[in-house]
mmCIF file of C-alpha atoms in Angstrom:
data_model
loop_
_atom_site.group_PDB
_atom_site.id
_atom_site.type_symbol
_atom_site.label_atom_id
_atom_site.label_comp_id
_atom_site.label_asym_id
_atom_site.label_seq_id
_atom_site.Cartn_x
_atom_site.Cartn_y
_atom_site.Cartn_z
ATOM 1 C CA MET C 30 -36.692 -61.706 -109.006
ATOM 2 C CA LYS C 31 -39.789 -62.212 -106.934
ATOM 3 C CA ARG C 32 -37.792 -64.391 -104.522
ATOM 4 C CA MET C 33 -35.141 -61.721 -104.158
ATOM 5 C CA LYS C 34 -37.821 -59.161 -103.093
ATOM 6 C CA GLN C 35 -39.114 -61.619 -100.485
ATOM 7 C CA ILE C 36 -35.616 -62.030 -98.985
ATOM 8 C CA LEU C 37 -35.116 -58.276 -98.835
ATOM 9 C CA ALA C 38 -38.502 -57.848 -97.178
ATOM 10 C CA LEU C 39 -37.607 -60.508 -94.611
ATOM 11 C CA LEU C 40 -34.265 -58.868 -93.820
ATOM 12 C CA LEU C 41 -35.967 -55.489 -93.422
ATOM 13 C CA ALA C 42 -38.508 -57.008 -91.042
ATOM 14 C CA LEU C 43 -35.749 -58.574 -88.929
ATOM 15 C CA ALA C 44 -33.889 -55.255 -88.733
ATOM 16 C CA LEU C 45 -37.048 -53.480 -87.634
ATOM 17 C CA LEU C 46 -37.649 -56.144 -84.989
ATOM 18 C CA ALA C 47 -34.078 -55.798 -83.627
ATOM 19 C CA GLY C 48 -34.444 -52.026 -83.418
ATOM 20 C CA LEU C 49 -37.754 -52.396 -81.623
ATOM 21 C CA LEU C 50 -36.254 -54.745 -79.028
ATOM 22 C CA ALA C 51 -33.285 -52.397 -78.424
ATOM 23 C CA GLY C 52 -35.657 -49.467 -78.002
ATOM 24 C CA CYS C 53 -37.676 -51.313 -75.395
ATOM 25 C CA ALA C 54 -34.570 -52.193 -73.413
ATOM 26 C CA GLN C 55 -33.441 -48.542 -73.455
ATOM 27 C CA ALA C 56 -36.878 -47.381 -72.454
ATOM 28 C CA GLU C 57 -36.847 -49.816 -69.533
ATOM 29 C CA GLN C 58 -33.467 -48.535 -68.356
ATOM 30 C CA THR C 59 -34.542 -44.934 -68.819
ATOM 31 C CA GLY C 60 -37.654 -45.620 -66.829
ATOM 32 C CA GLN C 61 -35.577 -46.733 -63.808
ATOM 33 C CA ASP C 62 -33.385 -43.606 -63.836
ATOM 34 C CA THR C 63 -36.389 -41.387 -64.286
ATOM 35 C CA SER C 64 -38.029 -43.051 -61.344
ATOM 36 C CA GLN C 65 -35.032 -42.213 -59.143
ATOM 37 C CA ASP C 66 -34.877 -38.586 -60.332
ATOM 38 C CA THR C 67 -38.597 -38.222 -59.858
ATOM 39 C CA SER C 68 -38.363 -39.596 -56.327
ATOM 40 C CA GLN C 69 -35.586 -37.148 -55.391
ATOM 41 C CA THR C 70 -37.444 -34.269 -56.991
ATOM 42 C CA ALA C 71 -40.564 -35.215 -55.114
ATOM 43 C CA ASP C 72 -38.697 -35.287 -51.809
ATOM 44 C CA THR C 73 -37.210 -31.856 -52.507
ATOM 45 C CA ALA C 74 -40.578 -30.463 -53.477
ATOM 46 C CA ALA C 75 -42.114 -31.901 -50.336
ATOM 47 C CA GLU C 76 -39.489 -30.126 -48.215
ATOM 48 C CA GLU C 77 -40.023 -26.835 -50.026
ATOM 49 C CA THR C 78 -43.794 -27.004 -49.675
ATOM 50 C CA SER C 79 -43.897 -28.297 -46.071
ATOM 51 C CA ASP C 80 -45.322 -26.211 -43.237
ATOM 52 C CA PRO C 81 -42.836 -23.430 -42.360
ATOM 53 C CA ALA C 82 -43.534 -24.039 -38.687
ATOM 54 C CA GLU C 83 -42.071 -27.503 -39.044
ATOM 55 C CA GLU C 84 -38.895 -26.328 -40.753
ATOM 56 C CA PRO C 85 -35.666 -26.342 -38.638
ATOM 57 C CA GLU C 86 -34.292 -22.985 -37.509
ATOM 58 C CA PRO C 87 -31.339 -21.664 -39.566
ATOM 59 C CA ALA C 88 -27.994 -22.751 -38.068
ATOM 60 C CA GLU C 89 -26.498 -20.130 -35.770
ATOM 61 C CA GLU C 90 -23.166 -18.638 -36.767
ATOM 62 C CA THR C 91 -20.406 -20.724 -35.199
ATOM 63 C CA PRO C 92 -18.828 -18.732 -32.357
ATOM 64 C CA GLU C 93 -15.110 -18.039 -32.515
ATOM 65 C CA THR C 94 -13.026 -20.487 -30.523
ATOM 66 C CA GLU C 95 -9.909 -19.586 -28.556
ATOM 67 C CA ASP C 96 -7.876 -20.593 -31.590
ATOM 68 C CA THR C 97 -9.776 -18.339 -34.001
ATOM 69 C CA ALA C 98 -10.808 -15.414 -31.756
ATOM 70 C CA THR C 99 -9.221 -12.087 -32.643
ATOM 71 C CA GLU C 100 -9.975 -10.455 -29.269
ATOM 72 C CA ARG C 101 -10.408 -11.431 -25.652
ATOM 73 C CA THR C 102 -11.473 -9.789 -22.430
ATOM 74 C CA ILE C 103 -9.022 -9.515 -19.536
ATOM 75 C CA THR C 104 -8.883 -7.955 -16.095
ATOM 76 C CA ASP C 105 -5.570 -6.271 -15.367
ATOM 77 C CA MET C 106 -3.808 -6.081 -11.995
ATOM 78 C CA ALA C 107 -5.614 -2.829 -11.159
ATOM 79 C CA GLY C 108 -8.983 -4.573 -11.563
ATOM 80 C CA ARG C 109 -9.768 -2.853 -14.887
ATOM 81 C CA THR C 110 -11.633 -4.942 -17.466
ATOM 82 C CA MET C 111 -10.736 -4.372 -21.103
ATOM 83 C CA THR C 112 -10.681 -6.013 -24.518
ATOM 84 C CA VAL C 113 -7.274 -6.779 -25.992
ATOM 85 C CA PRO C 114 -6.186 -8.510 -29.209
ATOM 86 C CA ALA C 115 -5.718 -12.268 -28.925
ATOM 87 C CA GLU C 116 -2.295 -11.923 -30.537
ATOM 88 C CA ILE C 117 0.034 -9.257 -29.127
ATOM 89 C CA PRO C 118 3.174 -8.868 -31.238
ATOM 90 C CA TRP C 119 4.258 -5.380 -30.066
ATOM 91 C CA VAL C 120 4.021 -3.709 -26.656
ATOM 92 C CA PHE C 121 4.796 -0.099 -25.760
ATOM 93 C CA SER C 122 6.311 0.274 -22.281
ATOM 94 C CA ALA C 123 5.013 3.408 -20.590
ATOM 95 C CA GLY C 124 8.055 3.566 -18.312
ATOM 96 C CA SER C 125 11.405 1.976 -17.560
ATOM 97 C CA VAL C 126 9.992 -0.605 -15.125
ATOM 98 C CA ALA C 127 7.550 -1.810 -17.766
ATOM 99 C CA ALA C 128 10.418 -2.019 -20.261
ATOM 100 C CA ILE C 129 12.428 -4.204 -17.876
ATOM 101 C CA TYR C 130 9.485 -6.537 -17.348
ATOM 102 C CA LEU C 131 9.115 -6.844 -21.117
ATOM 103 C CA TYR C 132 12.819 -7.283 -21.786
ATOM 104 C CA THR C 133 13.166 -10.004 -19.160
ATOM 105 C CA LEU C 134 10.046 -11.893 -20.297
ATOM 106 C CA ALA C 135 9.552 -11.141 -23.990
ATOM 107 C CA PRO C 136 12.284 -8.945 -25.518
ATOM 108 C CA GLU C 137 10.981 -9.704 -29.013
ATOM 109 C CA LYS C 138 7.740 -7.854 -28.137
ATOM 110 C CA LEU C 139 9.441 -4.733 -26.741
ATOM 111 C CA LEU C 140 8.576 -1.823 -29.046
ATOM 112 C CA GLY C 141 11.287 0.454 -27.686
ATOM 113 C CA TRP C 142 13.046 1.886 -24.643
ATOM 114 C CA ASN C 143 12.139 4.972 -22.623
ATOM 115 C CA TYR C 144 15.596 6.557 -22.696
ATOM 116 C CA GLU C 145 18.912 6.089 -24.473
ATOM 117 C CA LEU C 146 20.799 3.106 -23.102
ATOM 118 C CA ASN C 147 24.245 3.827 -21.684
ATOM 119 C CA ASP C 148 27.373 1.731 -22.249
ATOM 120 C CA LEU C 149 26.994 -0.128 -18.955
ATOM 121 C CA GLU C 150 23.474 -1.227 -19.856
ATOM 122 C CA LYS C 151 24.574 -2.220 -23.341
ATOM 123 C CA SER C 152 27.356 -4.353 -21.870
ATOM 124 C CA VAL C 153 24.694 -6.842 -20.723
ATOM 125 C CA ILE C 154 21.636 -6.244 -22.916
ATOM 126 C CA LEU C 155 21.642 -8.328 -26.089
ATOM 127 C CA GLU C 156 23.028 -6.392 -29.042
ATOM 128 C CA GLU C 157 19.917 -6.714 -31.210
ATOM 129 C CA TYR C 158 18.012 -4.593 -28.658
ATOM 130 C CA HIS C 159 20.570 -1.783 -28.294
ATOM 131 C CA ASP C 160 19.102 0.433 -30.995
ATOM 132 C CA LEU C 161 15.383 0.140 -30.323
ATOM 133 C CA PRO C 162 13.629 3.541 -30.520
ATOM 134 C CA ASN C 163 13.559 5.822 -27.481
ATOM 135 C CA PHE C 164 9.901 6.825 -26.979
ATOM 136 C CA GLY C 165 10.358 8.713 -23.702
ATOM 137 C CA MET C 166 8.216 8.374 -20.595
ATOM 138 C CA GLY C 167 5.963 10.370 -18.326
ATOM 139 C CA ASP C 168 5.382 13.862 -19.674
ATOM 140 C CA ALA C 169 8.071 13.307 -22.308
ATOM 141 C CA ILE C 170 6.394 10.452 -24.221
ATOM 142 C CA ASN C 171 6.530 11.004 -27.980
ATOM 143 C CA TYR C 172 2.921 10.062 -28.700
ATOM 144 C CA GLU C 173 3.180 10.533 -32.451
ATOM 145 C CA ALA C 174 6.178 8.217 -32.669
ATOM 146 C CA VAL C 175 4.500 5.577 -30.503
ATOM 147 C CA ILE C 176 1.299 5.618 -32.569
ATOM 148 C CA ALA C 177 3.278 5.468 -35.811
ATOM 149 C CA ALA C 178 5.191 2.411 -34.537
ATOM 150 C CA GLY C 179 1.879 0.573 -34.134
ATOM 151 C CA PRO C 180 1.934 -1.109 -30.711
ATOM 152 C CA THR C 181 -0.784 -3.657 -29.992
ATOM 153 C CA ILE C 182 -1.123 -2.619 -26.348
ATOM 154 C CA ALA C 183 0.757 -0.490 -23.815
ATOM 155 C CA LEU C 184 2.041 -1.676 -20.456
ATOM 156 C CA ASN C 185 2.203 0.517 -17.358
ATOM 157 C CA VAL C 186 3.755 -0.667 -14.087
ATOM 158 C CA GLY C 187 3.405 1.162 -10.787
ATOM 159 C CA THR C 188 1.765 1.433 -7.401
ATOM 160 C CA ILE C 189 -1.900 0.510 -7.774
ATOM 161 C CA ASN C 190 -3.941 3.496 -6.620
ATOM 162 C CA ASP C 191 -6.521 5.911 -8.022
ATOM 163 C CA GLN C 192 -3.909 8.200 -9.574
ATOM 164 C CA PHE C 193 -2.167 5.301 -11.310
ATOM 165 C CA ILE C 194 -5.473 4.028 -12.704
ATOM 166 C CA SER C 195 -6.318 7.521 -13.924
ATOM 167 C CA ASP C 196 -2.914 7.771 -15.618
ATOM 168 C CA CYS C 197 -3.497 4.446 -17.395
ATOM 169 C CA ASP C 198 -6.908 5.572 -18.637
ATOM 170 C CA ALA C 199 -5.506 8.877 -19.893
ATOM 171 C CA LEU C 200 -2.648 7.140 -21.697
ATOM 172 C CA SER C 201 -5.076 4.734 -23.343
ATOM 173 C CA GLU C 202 -7.124 7.651 -24.620
ATOM 174 C CA SER C 203 -4.023 9.394 -25.983
ATOM 175 C CA LEU C 204 -2.668 6.324 -27.769
ATOM 176 C CA GLY C 205 -5.955 4.746 -28.826
ATOM 177 C CA ILE C 206 -4.921 1.302 -27.559
ATOM 178 C CA PRO C 207 -5.516 -0.676 -24.338
ATOM 179 C CA VAL C 208 -3.148 0.229 -21.508
ATOM 180 C CA VAL C 209 -2.671 -2.727 -19.168
ATOM 181 C CA ALA C 210 -1.830 -1.962 -15.521
ATOM 182 C CA VAL C 211 0.643 -4.136 -13.596
ATOM 183 C CA ASP C 212 1.415 -3.997 -9.871
ATOM 184 C CA GLY C 213 4.935 -2.638 -9.380
ATOM 185 C CA ASP C 214 5.386 -3.830 -5.788
ATOM 186 C CA LEU C 215 8.594 -5.873 -5.602
ATOM 187 C CA GLN C 216 6.992 -8.799 -3.795
ATOM 188 C CA ALA C 217 4.216 -8.852 -6.408
ATOM 189 C CA ALA C 218 6.797 -9.742 -9.086
ATOM 190 C CA PRO C 219 5.830 -13.455 -9.222
ATOM 191 C CA GLU C 220 2.172 -12.554 -9.731
ATOM 192 C CA ALA C 221 3.121 -9.887 -12.280
ATOM 193 C CA TYR C 222 5.157 -12.334 -14.360
ATOM 194 C CA ARG C 223 2.371 -14.920 -14.343
ATOM 195 C CA PHE C 224 -0.159 -12.283 -15.355
ATOM 196 C CA LEU C 225 2.062 -11.081 -18.205
ATOM 197 C CA GLY C 226 2.771 -14.636 -19.289
ATOM 198 C CA ASP C 227 -0.944 -15.272 -19.703
ATOM 199 C CA LEU C 228 -1.448 -11.925 -21.445
ATOM 200 C CA LEU C 229 1.368 -12.447 -23.937
ATOM 201 C CA GLY C 230 0.971 -16.180 -24.485
ATOM 202 C CA LEU C 231 4.240 -17.000 -22.704
ATOM 203 C CA SER C 232 3.023 -18.765 -19.563
ATOM 204 C CA GLU C 233 5.779 -21.400 -19.471
ATOM 205 C CA ARG C 234 8.534 -18.821 -19.797
ATOM 206 C CA ALA C 235 6.850 -16.525 -17.253
ATOM 207 C CA GLU C 236 6.572 -19.353 -14.741
ATOM 208 C CA GLN C 237 10.360 -19.779 -14.734
ATOM 209 C CA LEU C 238 10.829 -16.124 -13.788
ATOM 210 C CA ALA C 239 7.994 -16.141 -11.269
ATOM 211 C CA ALA C 240 9.344 -19.274 -9.600
ATOM 212 C CA TYR C 241 12.849 -17.774 -9.302
ATOM 213 C CA ALA C 242 11.426 -14.615 -7.711
ATOM 214 C CA GLU C 243 9.345 -16.664 -5.256
ATOM 215 C CA GLU C 244 12.339 -18.790 -4.316
ATOM 216 C CA THR C 245 14.409 -15.646 -3.726
ATOM 217 C CA PHE C 246 11.836 -14.158 -1.365
ATOM 218 C CA GLU C 247 11.422 -17.475 0.457
ATOM 219 C CA ASP C 248 15.191 -17.865 0.933
ATOM 220 C CA ILE C 249 15.413 -14.400 2.481
ATOM 221 C CA ALA C 250 12.363 -14.963 4.694
ATOM 222 C CA ASN C 251 13.919 -18.167 6.009
ATOM 223 C CA MET C 252 17.134 -16.442 7.126
ATOM 224 C CA ASN C 253 15.511 -15.512 10.475
ATOM 225 C CA VAL C 254 17.870 -12.708 11.445
ATOM 226 C CA PRO C 255 17.407 -11.859 15.161
ATOM 227 C CA GLU C 256 16.123 -8.363 15.840
ATOM 228 C CA GLU C 257 19.222 -7.373 17.796
ATOM 229 C CA GLU C 258 21.476 -8.375 14.880
ATOM 230 C CA LYS C 259 19.704 -6.377 12.182
ATOM 231 C CA VAL C 260 22.103 -4.035 10.403
ATOM 232 C CA ARG C 261 21.533 -0.267 10.229
ATOM 233 C CA VAL C 262 21.937 0.806 6.583
ATOM 234 C CA TYR C 263 22.133 4.109 4.749
ATOM 235 C CA TYR C 264 21.234 3.988 1.052
ATOM 236 C CA GLY C 265 22.473 6.933 -1.060
ATOM 237 C CA ASN C 266 21.895 8.197 -4.585
ATOM 238 C CA GLY C 267 23.354 10.948 -6.757
ATOM 239 C CA GLU C 268 26.810 12.278 -7.439
ATOM 240 C CA ASP C 269 27.340 13.148 -3.755
ATOM 241 C CA SER C 270 25.370 10.114 -2.461
ATOM 242 C CA LEU C 271 23.266 12.426 -0.285
ATOM 243 C CA GLU C 272 19.917 11.707 -1.901
ATOM 244 C CA THR C 273 18.244 8.895 -0.001
ATOM 245 C CA ALA C 274 15.081 6.796 -0.090
ATOM 246 C CA PRO C 275 13.359 7.099 3.316
ATOM 247 C CA ALA C 276 11.879 4.158 5.177
ATOM 248 C CA GLY C 277 8.473 3.407 3.681
ATOM 249 C CA SER C 278 9.426 4.588 0.198
ATOM 250 C CA SER C 279 8.938 2.112 -2.651
ATOM 251 C CA HIS C 280 12.526 2.919 -3.625
ATOM 252 C CA ALA C 281 13.730 1.501 -0.310
ATOM 253 C CA ASP C 282 11.653 -1.692 -0.407
ATOM 254 C CA ILE C 283 14.711 -3.873 -0.727
ATOM 255 C CA LEU C 284 16.086 -2.724 2.650
ATOM 256 C CA ASP C 285 12.943 -3.907 4.426
ATOM 257 C CA LEU C 286 12.911 -7.141 2.457
ATOM 258 C CA VAL C 287 16.457 -8.116 3.503
ATOM 259 C CA ASN C 288 15.819 -7.378 7.199
ATOM 260 C CA ALA C 289 17.903 -4.201 7.268
ATOM 261 C CA VAL C 290 17.089 -1.113 9.310
ATOM 262 C CA ASN C 291 16.831 1.995 7.109
ATOM 263 C CA VAL C 292 18.445 4.824 9.083
ATOM 264 C CA ALA C 293 16.610 7.412 6.936
ATOM 265 C CA ASP C 294 13.501 7.498 9.095
ATOM 266 C CA LEU C 295 12.158 10.688 7.511
ATOM 267 C CA GLU C 296 8.916 12.153 6.263
ATOM 268 C CA LEU C 297 8.576 11.107 2.633
ATOM 269 C CA GLY C 298 6.784 14.236 1.434
ATOM 270 C CA ASP C 299 5.672 14.515 -2.194
ATOM 271 C CA GLY C 300 8.650 12.741 -3.746
ATOM 272 C CA SER C 301 10.140 9.286 -3.451
ATOM 273 C CA ARG C 302 13.628 10.438 -2.406
ATOM 274 C CA VAL C 303 14.918 13.116 -0.043
ATOM 275 C CA GLN C 304 18.054 15.243 -0.162
ATOM 276 C CA ILE C 305 20.019 15.239 3.107
ATOM 277 C CA SER C 306 23.193 16.910 4.369
ATOM 278 C CA ALA C 307 26.575 15.394 5.172
ATOM 279 C CA GLU C 308 25.932 16.350 8.802
ATOM 280 C CA GLN C 309 22.773 14.246 8.812
ATOM 281 C CA LEU C 310 24.674 11.221 7.498
ATOM 282 C CA LEU C 311 27.309 11.697 10.197
ATOM 283 C CA ALA C 312 24.586 11.901 12.856
ATOM 284 C CA TRP C 313 22.991 8.648 11.698
ATOM 285 C CA ASP C 314 26.403 6.881 11.644
ATOM 286 C CA PRO C 315 25.127 3.713 9.936
ATOM 287 C CA ASP C 316 26.733 0.279 10.218
ATOM 288 C CA VAL C 317 26.733 -0.110 6.433
ATOM 289 C CA ILE C 318 26.519 2.382 3.564
ATOM 290 C CA VAL C 319 25.215 1.322 0.152
ATOM 291 C CA VAL C 320 25.393 3.870 -2.674
ATOM 292 C CA ASN C 321 23.944 3.765 -6.151
ATOM 293 C CA GLY C 322 26.029 6.452 -7.865
ATOM 294 C CA GLU C 323 24.476 8.534 -10.628
ATOM 295 C CA PRO C 324 23.606 6.743 -13.886
ATOM 296 C CA LYS C 325 22.921 10.056 -15.652
ATOM 297 C CA ALA C 326 26.489 11.153 -14.941
ATOM 298 C CA ASP C 327 27.960 7.719 -15.750
ATOM 299 C CA LEU C 328 29.013 7.431 -12.106
ATOM 300 C CA PRO C 329 28.796 3.746 -11.072
ATOM 301 C CA GLY C 330 28.086 2.676 -7.525
ATOM 302 C CA ASP C 331 31.611 1.380 -7.012
ATOM 303 C CA SER C 332 33.078 4.821 -7.805
ATOM 304 C CA ALA C 333 30.582 6.504 -5.476
ATOM 305 C CA ALA C 334 31.600 4.136 -2.678
ATOM 306 C CA LYS C 335 35.302 4.897 -3.175
ATOM 307 C CA ALA C 336 34.526 8.630 -3.012
ATOM 308 C CA ILE C 337 32.972 8.214 0.437
ATOM 309 C CA LEU C 338 35.800 6.008 1.698
ATOM 310 C CA GLU C 339 38.372 8.577 0.563
ATOM 311 C CA ASN C 340 36.501 11.670 1.801
ATOM 312 C CA PRO C 341 38.095 12.933 5.026
ATOM 313 C CA ASP C 342 34.769 14.461 6.081
ATOM 314 C CA TYR C 343 33.420 10.949 6.518
ATOM 315 C CA ALA C 344 36.449 9.430 8.240
ATOM 316 C CA THR C 345 34.655 9.116 11.596
ATOM 317 C CA LEU C 346 31.769 7.093 10.190
ATOM 318 C CA GLN C 347 31.641 3.559 11.558
ATOM 319 C CA ALA C 348 30.942 2.160 8.064
ATOM 320 C CA VAL C 349 34.032 3.919 6.692
ATOM 321 C CA GLN C 350 36.267 2.715 9.508
ATOM 322 C CA THR C 351 35.176 -0.911 9.018
ATOM 323 C CA GLY C 352 35.277 -0.676 5.221
ATOM 324 C CA LYS C 353 31.573 -1.466 4.893
ATOM 325 C CA VAL C 354 30.762 1.038 2.159
ATOM 326 C CA TYR C 355 29.493 -0.679 -0.967
ATOM 327 C CA GLY C 356 28.571 0.432 -4.453
ATOM 328 C CA THR C 357 25.428 -1.025 -5.948
ATOM 329 C CA PRO C 358 26.025 -2.997 -9.147
ATOM 330 C CA ASN C 359 24.147 -1.227 -11.944
ATOM 331 C CA ALA C 360 24.436 -3.564 -14.909
ATOM 332 C CA PRO C 361 22.281 -3.609 -16.832
ATOM 333 C CA PHE C 362 20.028 -1.822 -14.298
ATOM 334 C CA SER C 363 20.545 -0.937 -10.644
ATOM 335 C CA TRP C 364 20.224 -3.872 -8.275
ATOM 336 C CA VAL C 365 18.639 -1.771 -5.515
ATOM 337 C CA ASP C 366 16.700 1.093 -7.114
ATOM 338 C CA ARG C 367 16.367 3.364 -10.152
ATOM 339 C CA PRO C 368 14.237 1.963 -11.527
ATOM 340 C CA PRO C 369 12.290 0.088 -8.829
ATOM 341 C CA GLY C 370 11.504 -2.930 -10.998
ATOM 342 C CA PRO C 371 12.236 -6.674 -11.149
ATOM 343 C CA ASN C 372 15.911 -5.760 -11.596
ATOM 344 C CA ARG C 373 15.938 -5.604 -7.779
ATOM 345 C CA ILE C 374 15.327 -9.338 -7.389
ATOM 346 C CA VAL C 375 19.020 -10.047 -7.921
ATOM 347 C CA GLY C 376 19.790 -7.185 -5.543
ATOM 348 C CA VAL C 377 17.951 -9.012 -2.782
ATOM 349 C CA ARG C 378 20.456 -11.875 -3.117
ATOM 350 C CA TRP C 379 23.464 -9.554 -3.344
ATOM 351 C CA LEU C 380 22.548 -7.253 -0.445
ATOM 352 C CA SER C 381 21.677 -10.166 1.845
ATOM 353 C CA GLY C 382 25.132 -11.569 1.185
ATOM 354 C CA LEU C 383 26.735 -8.274 2.212
ATOM 355 C CA LEU C 384 24.711 -7.803 5.393
ATOM 356 C CA TYR C 385 24.237 -11.323 6.712
ATOM 357 C CA PRO C 386 26.774 -13.738 5.200
ATOM 358 C CA GLU C 387 26.525 -16.031 8.218
ATOM 359 C CA TYR C 388 22.794 -16.545 7.651
ATOM 360 C CA LEU C 389 22.911 -17.291 3.938
ATOM 361 C CA ASN C 390 21.421 -20.525 2.623
ATOM 362 C CA PHE C 391 22.602 -19.947 -0.967
ATOM 363 C CA ASP C 392 25.704 -19.013 -2.958
ATOM 364 C CA VAL C 393 25.420 -15.376 -4.049
ATOM 365 C CA ASP C 394 27.591 -15.674 -7.166
ATOM 366 C CA GLU C 395 25.729 -18.732 -8.412
ATOM 367 C CA GLU C 396 22.374 -17.055 -7.842
ATOM 368 C CA VAL C 397 23.522 -13.942 -9.696
ATOM 369 C CA ARG C 398 24.555 -16.103 -12.650
ATOM 370 C CA GLU C 399 21.199 -17.885 -12.607
ATOM 371 C CA PHE C 400 19.324 -14.598 -12.480
ATOM 372 C CA PHE C 401 21.247 -13.224 -15.454
ATOM 373 C CA ARG C 402 20.628 -16.419 -17.412
ATOM 374 C CA LEU C 403 16.892 -16.418 -16.771
ATOM 375 C CA PHE C 404 16.106 -12.717 -16.799
ATOM 376 C CA TYR C 405 18.789 -11.095 -18.976
ATOM 377 C CA HIS C 406 19.399 -13.984 -21.411
ATOM 378 C CA VAL C 407 23.180 -14.172 -20.866
ATOM 379 C CA GLU C 408 25.620 -16.682 -19.399
ATOM 380 C CA LEU C 409 28.095 -14.739 -17.268
ATOM 381 C CA THR C 410 31.782 -15.616 -17.225
ATOM 382 C CA ASP C 411 33.822 -15.085 -14.057
ATOM 383 C CA GLN C 412 35.342 -11.955 -15.588
ATOM 384 C CA GLN C 413 31.950 -10.545 -16.559
ATOM 385 C CA LEU C 414 30.640 -11.164 -13.046
ATOM 386 C CA SER C 415 33.644 -9.380 -11.545
ATOM 387 C CA ASN C 416 33.189 -6.435 -13.921
ATOM 388 C CA ILE C 417 29.509 -6.146 -13.026
ATOM 389 C CA TYR C 418 30.293 -6.047 -9.302
ATOM 390 C CA GLN C 419 32.753 -3.229 -9.945
ATOM 391 C CA GLY C 420 30.617 -1.325 -12.438
ATOM 392 C CA ILE C 421 33.139 -1.826 -15.242
ATOM 393 C CA VAL C 422 31.998 -1.739 -18.868
ATOM 394 C CA GLY C 423 33.210 -4.621 -21.013
ATOM 395 C CA THR C 424 34.009 -8.261 -20.549
#
């Protein structure tokens, strides 16, 4: 019995010794971890208690990059500096020229038209844009409807002068959005497209249009028509074709550009066009007559030309006797005027072909097709091209 107690005591002592050894090992391990924690804590405490003058300045807020900026500052073609959104999904056109610039460059951004499209215009314009809202223009703009539609910016195209700048500022105040001014001069079209391409994030697309316009103007400049061979031209508008655009008017720019002589050497007055008499047209006796017809009366240029050719009052006119009375193609917009926008670029090709075929360095039909492909987003068939020349609706 005594021996049994000794064995139990020995076993108990061994167990206690094993526990003691395990505890020491754990304490050693714990001591290492504690040392690390203590070191980190000490470092943190040292930073928190260091001299404030030695602490680094708080990091400045990272400025927005071009990819993350929500706004940017631009200078428009009238020299006005303004802030516009970086992304511009919708644009209100303040007039028909602005709408044409938008439709040719970025139809998906066009908020609406400025009048109801007619059947001739719809025969070329892509169907998905036929029923865009009509917001009006000038004094007839429906401001409430424009604001409700939520445009990002507005675009105004015209002659850059003090009145135009004032109009842009007033429109911006009325709509509560930036109104960007674009030079409406025909020969400024390449610059206008490049400016709009940068504004709308479509530089590559805009460069195609700008390059075509530049090539057109260069081709015409290189025709070198001698002064004595320049053709005297009368350009008529309206149902009777007796409303004309005098020399120096922006509506007659195309005549100067194609080396024609505008017989309407008149005082321009307050308007852009002047009403004349049949007697005045007879007195001028032009070599060539080009008439636009009257879009508001659905009178195409071809019909207006036939009316002059068949009118006995004009039988003595040189242009009538030689059959050189032409109607301006008007699809989807007039190729010479009304409105005086980039739609006239194709008219430069067409009118040059009529006046100076012997000096041409390009094929008119092929250039018309290329223009329609680039600017109006359509591939013309031979029948469509023929219909457009004649002012016929349909294909």
